[in-house]
CSV table of C-alpha atoms in Angstrom, one decimal:
chain,number,residue,atom,x,y,z
A,85,MET,CA,-33.7,61.7,-18.9
A,86,ILE,CA,-36.8,61.5,-16.5
A,87,THR,CA,-37.2,64.3,-13.9
A,88,LEU,CA,-35.7,63.0,-10.5
A,89,LEU,CA,-38.4,63.4,-7.6
A,90,LEU,CA,-36.5,66.0,-5.1
A,91,LEU,CA,-37.3,67.2,-1.9
A,92,MET,CA,-37.6,71.0,-1.6
A,93,ALA,CA,-34.0,72.2,-0.2
A,94,ALA,CA,-33.7,73.5,3.3
A,95,SER,CA,-33.6,77.0,1.9
A,96,ASP,CA,-36.9,76.6,0.3
A,97,TRP,CA,-38.3,75.5,3.3
A,98,ALA,CA,-36.7,78.5,5.1
A,99,ARG,CA,-38.6,80.6,2.3
A,100,LEU,CA,-41.8,79.2,2.9
A,101,LEU,CA,-41.9,79.7,6.8
A,102,ALA,CA,-40.5,83.0,6.7
A,103,PRO,CA,-42.5,86.3,7.2
A,104,PRO,CA,-43.8,87.5,3.3
A,105,SER,CA,-41.0,89.6,1.9
A,106,TYR,CA,-43.6,90.6,-0.8
A,107,HIS,CA,-46.7,91.6,1.3
A,108,GLY,CA,-49.0,93.9,-0.6
A,109,LYS,CA,-46.9,93.9,-3.6
A,110,LEU,CA,-48.4,91.2,-5.6
A,111,ARG,CA,-49.3,90.9,-9.2
A,112,PHE,CA,-51.9,88.3,-10.6
A,113,GLY,CA,-53.7,87.3,-13.8
A,114,VAL,CA,-55.1,84.7,-16.0
A,115,GLU,CA,-52.6,83.4,-18.7
A,116,GLU,CA,-53.3,81.4,-22.0
A,117,ILE,CA,-51.1,78.2,-22.7
A,118,ARG,CA,-51.4,76.3,-25.8
A,119,ALA,CA,-50.9,72.8,-25.6
A,120,ARG,CA,-49.0,70.6,-28.3
A,121,ASP,CA,-52.0,69.9,-29.9
A,122,GLY,CA,-53.8,73.8,-30.0
A,123,VAL,CA,-56.0,73.2,-27.0
A,124,ILE,CA,-56.1,76.5,-25.1
A,125,LEU,CA,-55.3,75.9,-21.4
A,126,ARG,CA,-55.9,78.5,-18.9
A,127,ALA,CA,-53.9,79.1,-15.6
A,128,ILE,CA,-54.0,82.1,-13.0
A,129,VAL,CA,-50.4,83.3,-12.1
A,130,TYR,CA,-49.7,84.9,-8.7
A,131,ARG,CA,-46.0,86.5,-8.5
A,132,PRO,CA,-44.4,89.4,-6.9
A,133,ASP,CA,-44.8,92.7,-8.3
A,134,VAL,CA,-41.4,93.7,-8.7
A,135,GLU,CA,-39.0,93.4,-11.7
A,136,GLY,CA,-36.7,89.9,-11.2
A,137,LYS,CA,-36.9,86.1,-11.9
A,138,PHE,CA,-38.8,83.8,-9.6
A,139,PRO,CA,-38.7,80.2,-8.9
A,140,VAL,CA,-42.2,78.7,-10.2
A,141,PHE,CA,-44.6,76.2,-8.2
A,142,LEU,CA,-47.2,75.0,-9.9
A,143,ILE,CA,-50.4,73.3,-9.6
A,144,ASN,CA,-52.7,71.9,-12.2
A,145,THR,CA,-56.2,71.1,-10.9
A,146,PRO,CA,-59.6,69.7,-11.9
A,147,TYR,CA,-61.3,71.7,-9.0
A,148,ASP,CA,-61.5,75.3,-10.3
A,149,LYS,CA,-58.3,77.9,-10.1
A,150,MET,CA,-60.3,80.1,-8.7
A,151,ARG,CA,-61.1,78.2,-5.5
A,152,ALA,CA,-60.5,80.2,-2.3
A,153,ASP,CA,-57.8,78.0,-1.0
A,154,TYR,CA,-56.3,78.1,-4.2
A,155,ILE,CA,-56.1,81.8,-4.2
A,156,ALA,CA,-54.9,81.7,-0.6
A,157,TRP,CA,-52.0,79.5,-1.8
A,158,GLY,CA,-51.2,81.4,-4.4
A,159,GLN,CA,-50.8,84.6,-2.7
A,160,HIS,CA,-48.9,82.5,0.0
A,161,PHE,CA,-46.1,81.7,-2.3
A,162,ALA,CA,-46.0,85.1,-4.2
A,163,ALA,CA,-45.5,86.9,-1.2
A,164,ARG,CA,-42.1,84.9,-0.4
A,165,GLY,CA,-40.6,85.3,-3.9
A,166,TYR,CA,-42.3,82.4,-5.8
A,167,ALA,CA,-44.3,82.8,-9.0
A,168,ALA,CA,-47.4,80.6,-8.3
A,169,VAL,CA,-49.2,78.9,-11.5
A,170,ILE,CA,-52.5,77.7,-10.9
A,171,ALA,CA,-53.6,75.7,-13.8
A,172,ASP,CA,-57.2,74.4,-14.7
A,173,VAL,CA,-56.6,70.8,-16.4
A,174,ARG,CA,-58.0,70.1,-19.9
A,175,GLY,CA,-61.7,70.1,-20.1
A,176,ARG,CA,-62.2,71.5,-16.9
A,177,TYR,CA,-63.7,75.2,-16.1
A,178,ASP,CA,-61.6,77.6,-18.1
A,179,SER,CA,-59.3,75.3,-20.2
A,180,GLU,CA,-60.7,73.9,-23.3
A,181,GLY,CA,-60.8,70.4,-24.8
A,182,ALA,CA,-62.3,67.3,-24.0
A,183,ASN,CA,-62.8,66.4,-20.3
A,184,TYR,CA,-60.9,62.8,-19.4
A,185,LEU,CA,-60.7,61.6,-16.2
A,186,TYR,CA,-57.0,59.7,-15.7
A,187,GLY,CA,-56.7,60.5,-19.6
A,188,PRO,CA,-53.9,60.4,-21.9
A,189,HIS,CA,-53.3,64.2,-21.9
A,190,ASP,CA,-52.4,64.8,-18.4
A,191,GLY,CA,-48.6,64.5,-18.4
A,192,PRO,CA,-48.2,66.0,-21.8
A,193,ASP,CA,-50.5,68.8,-21.0
A,194,LEU,CA,-48.5,69.5,-17.3
A,195,TYR,CA,-45.5,69.3,-19.4
A,196,ASP,CA,-46.4,72.0,-21.6
A,197,ILE,CA,-47.3,74.0,-18.9
A,198,GLN,CA,-44.1,73.6,-17.3
A,199,SER,CA,-42.3,74.6,-20.4
A,200,TRP,CA,-44.6,77.7,-20.8
A,201,ALA,CA,-43.8,78.8,-17.4
A,202,ALA,CA,-39.8,77.9,-17.7
A,203,ARG,CA,-39.9,80.5,-20.6
A,204,GLN,CA,-41.5,83.4,-19.0
A,205,PRO,CA,-39.4,86.5,-18.6
A,206,TRP,CA,-40.7,86.3,-14.6
A,207,SER,CA,-39.2,82.9,-14.1
A,208,THR,CA,-35.9,81.5,-13.3
A,209,GLY,CA,-36.7,78.4,-15.2
A,210,LYS,CA,-36.9,76.1,-12.4
A,211,ILE,CA,-40.3,74.4,-11.9
A,212,GLY,CA,-42.0,72.3,-9.0
A,213,THR,CA,-45.4,71.2,-8.8
A,214,THR,CA,-47.5,70.4,-5.6
A,215,GLY,CA,-50.9,68.9,-4.8
A,216,GLY,CA,-52.7,65.7,-3.3
A,217,SER,CA,-55.3,63.2,-5.2
A,218,TYR,CA,-55.6,64.0,-8.5
A,219,LEU,CA,-53.2,67.0,-8.3
A,220,GLY,CA,-50.7,64.4,-7.0
A,221,PHE,CA,-51.7,61.9,-9.9
A,222,VAL,CA,-51.1,64.7,-12.7
A,223,GLN,CA,-47.6,65.1,-11.3
A,224,LEU,CA,-46.6,61.4,-11.5
A,225,GLU,CA,-47.6,61.5,-15.3
A,226,ALA,CA,-45.6,64.4,-16.1
A,227,ALA,CA,-42.8,63.0,-14.4
A,228,MET,CA,-42.6,60.4,-16.8
A,229,GLU,CA,-42.6,62.9,-19.6
A,230,GLY,CA,-39.1,64.1,-18.7
A,231,ASN,CA,-39.5,67.6,-19.0
A,232,PRO,CA,-35.7,69.0,-18.4
A,233,ASP,CA,-37.0,72.5,-16.4
A,234,TYR,CA,-38.9,70.1,-13.9
A,235,THR,CA,-36.8,70.7,-10.5
A,236,CYS,CA,-39.1,69.4,-7.8
A,237,MET,CA,-42.4,67.5,-6.9
A,238,VAL,CA,-44.7,67.2,-4.0
A,239,PRO,CA,-47.2,64.7,-5.0
A,240,MET,CA,-49.5,63.8,-1.7
A,241,VAL,CA,-52.5,60.7,-1.1
A,242,SER,CA,-52.4,59.9,-4.8
A,243,PRO,CA,-52.4,57.2,-7.1
A,244,ASP,CA,-49.5,56.1,-9.0
A,245,ASP,CA,-52.0,54.1,-11.5
A,246,HIS,CA,-55.4,55.1,-12.8
A,247,TYR,CA,-55.9,51.3,-13.2
A,248,ASP,CA,-55.5,50.2,-10.0
A,249,ASN,CA,-57.5,53.3,-8.7
A,250,VAL,CA,-60.5,52.3,-10.7
A,251,PHE,CA,-60.2,48.2,-10.5
A,252,PRO,CA,-58.2,47.7,-7.2
A,253,SER,CA,-57.1,44.2,-6.8
A,254,GLY,CA,-58.8,43.7,-10.3
A,255,ALA,CA,-62.6,44.5,-8.8
A,256,PHE,CA,-64.2,47.5,-10.3
A,257,GLN,CA,-64.9,50.0,-7.4
A,258,LEU,CA,-68.3,51.2,-8.0
A,259,SER,CA,-68.5,53.8,-5.0
A,260,ASN,CA,-65.2,55.7,-5.6
A,261,SER,CA,-65.6,55.5,-9.6
A,262,VAL,CA,-69.1,57.0,-9.5
A,263,ASN,CA,-68.1,59.5,-7.0
A,264,LEU,CA,-65.3,60.7,-9.4
A,265,ALA,CA,-67.2,60.6,-12.3
A,266,TRP,CA,-70.2,63.0,-10.6
A,267,ILE,CA,-67.4,65.1,-9.1
A,268,LEU,CA,-65.2,65.7,-11.9
A,269,GLY,CA,-67.4,64.3,-15.2
A,270,LYS,CA,-68.6,67.8,-16.1
A,271,ARG,CA,-66.7,71.1,-17.0
A,272,THR,CA,-67.8,72.6,-13.8
A,273,ASN,CA,-69.2,71.3,-10.4
A,274,GLN,CA,-72.2,73.6,-11.1
A,275,ASN,CA,-74.7,71.2,-11.5
A,276,PRO,CA,-78.6,72.3,-10.6
A,277,ASP,CA,-79.5,68.6,-10.5
A,278,ALA,CA,-76.7,67.7,-7.8
A,279,VAL,CA,-79.1,66.2,-5.3
A,280,LEU,CA,-79.2,62.4,-6.4
A,281,ASP,CA,-80.4,59.5,-4.6
A,282,TRP,CA,-77.3,57.7,-4.0
A,283,ALA,CA,-78.9,54.4,-3.2
A,284,ARG,CA,-80.7,54.0,-6.5
A,285,VAL,CA,-77.7,55.1,-8.3
A,286,TYR,CA,-75.4,52.7,-7.0
A,287,ARG,CA,-78.2,49.6,-7.7
A,288,HIS,CA,-78.6,50.8,-11.1
A,289,LEU,CA,-78.0,48.1,-13.8
A,290,PRO,CA,-76.3,47.9,-16.5
A,291,LEU,CA,-73.1,49.8,-15.3
A,292,ARG,CA,-72.1,51.0,-18.8
A,293,ASP,CA,-75.4,53.2,-18.4
A,294,LEU,CA,-74.3,54.5,-15.0
A,295,ASP,CA,-73.0,57.8,-16.2
A,296,LEU,CA,-76.2,58.8,-17.6
A,297,LYS,CA,-78.0,58.2,-14.5
A,298,ALA,CA,-75.3,59.9,-12.6
A,299,LEU,CA,-74.2,62.6,-14.8
A,300,GLY,CA,-77.0,63.0,-17.1
A,301,LEU,CA,-74.6,62.8,-20.3
A,302,ARG,CA,-72.1,60.2,-21.7
A,303,ALA,CA,-68.6,60.2,-20.5
A,304,GLN,CA,-65.9,58.8,-22.7
A,305,PHE,CA,-63.9,57.6,-19.8
A,306,TRP,CA,-66.5,55.7,-18.3
A,307,SER,CA,-67.2,53.6,-21.1
A,308,ASP,CA,-63.4,52.8,-21.5
A,309,TRP,CA,-63.1,52.1,-17.8
A,310,LEU,CA,-65.6,49.1,-18.4
A,311,ALA,CA,-64.1,48.3,-21.7
A,312,HIS,CA,-60.8,47.6,-20.3
A,313,PRO,CA,-61.0,45.8,-17.0
A,314,ARG,CA,-57.8,43.9,-16.9
A,315,ALA,CA,-54.6,45.3,-15.9
A,316,THR,CA,-52.9,44.6,-19.4
A,317,SER,CA,-55.6,47.0,-20.7
A,318,THR,CA,-54.6,49.9,-22.7
A,319,GLY,CA,-52.9,52.7,-20.7
A,320,ARG,CA,-51.5,50.6,-18.2
A,321,GLY,CA,-48.1,51.4,-19.5
A,322,ARG,CA,-48.6,55.2,-18.6
A,323,ALA,CA,-48.6,53.9,-14.7
A,324,ILE,CA,-45.6,55.3,-13.4
A,325,GLY,CA,-45.9,52.2,-10.7
A,326,SER,CA,-45.4,49.6,-13.7
A,327,ARG,CA,-41.8,51.4,-14.3
A,328,PRO,CA,-40.0,51.9,-11.3
A,329,GLU,CA,-37.0,52.1,-13.0
A,330,ARG,CA,-37.8,55.6,-14.2
A,331,THR,CA,-38.3,57.1,-10.6
A,332,ALA,CA,-36.3,58.1,-7.6
A,333,PRO,CA,-38.6,57.4,-4.7
A,334,ALA,CA,-38.8,59.5,-1.6
A,335,ASN,CA,-41.2,59.3,1.2
A,336,ILE,CA,-42.2,61.5,4.2
A,337,THR,CA,-43.5,60.0,7.0
A,338,GLY,CA,-44.9,61.1,10.5
A,339,PHE,CA,-42.2,59.7,12.5
A,340,ARG,CA,-41.9,63.8,14.1
A,341,CYS,CA,-45.0,63.1,15.1
A,342,LEU,CA,-44.8,60.7,17.3
A,343,PRO,CA,-44.8,61.0,21.0
A,344,THR,CA,-40.9,61.2,22.1
A,345,THR,CA,-41.8,59.8,26.0
A,346,SER,CA,-43.9,56.8,26.8
A,347,PRO,CA,-47.1,57.0,29.0
A,348,ALA,CA,-44.6,56.1,32.1
A,349,GLY,CA,-42.4,59.0,31.3
A,350,THR,CA,-39.7,57.2,30.0
A,351,THR,CA,-37.8,58.2,26.7
A,352,ARG,CA,-38.1,56.5,23.9
């Protein structure tokens, strides 16, 4: 049974907003997680440095688990009674395997990370995820895997279909695709040749060689994108947008951000 997409309960929001209960009493360390095909994924875990079991909040990222804002995020949640797990996606930074954007391993890998976290002695077995953009996309992919430990998810500003992200309305989106490939196409973002003549890159033909121009290497995902330009192509079936019967939709809108009075001062 597919996991329901649930908003955090009021008590969880209260815990998030409450002053830290474990300030200065945190434990952290890098853990190895074996995916179902034997590939080693690595994550850093922050949690209160006391005995007990804690609900788990999880991020699976291609942007480096040791990034400063992720460290702050992990410490924030751990100080408020959560175990915060931040994992590198397959093929990025400390996680092994081949890097493949919008690949078939995103959902299964996050499922395996969730199952690992649920089995840890410091875990209550309740797993939540959060994150935007690619971090949101992998949550949607994992939701279709139906992990029974998956309790809460908060995807934000994320595509629900990697085909539509690369081929919106059927046309190849060159700038977005090249930027994604350039940012995420290698194991790390530390590229000594990062200064590119972007105007020349965007004019480069044929497109099938553009990965060499932008990345300096052949990227399998780039070749596959160009080889499957139609909505019926291989991989479309993984899109959660094509399977609405397997979701429980929920949207958070900005109504609370709207003004409550008109310019004339009358209440709306």
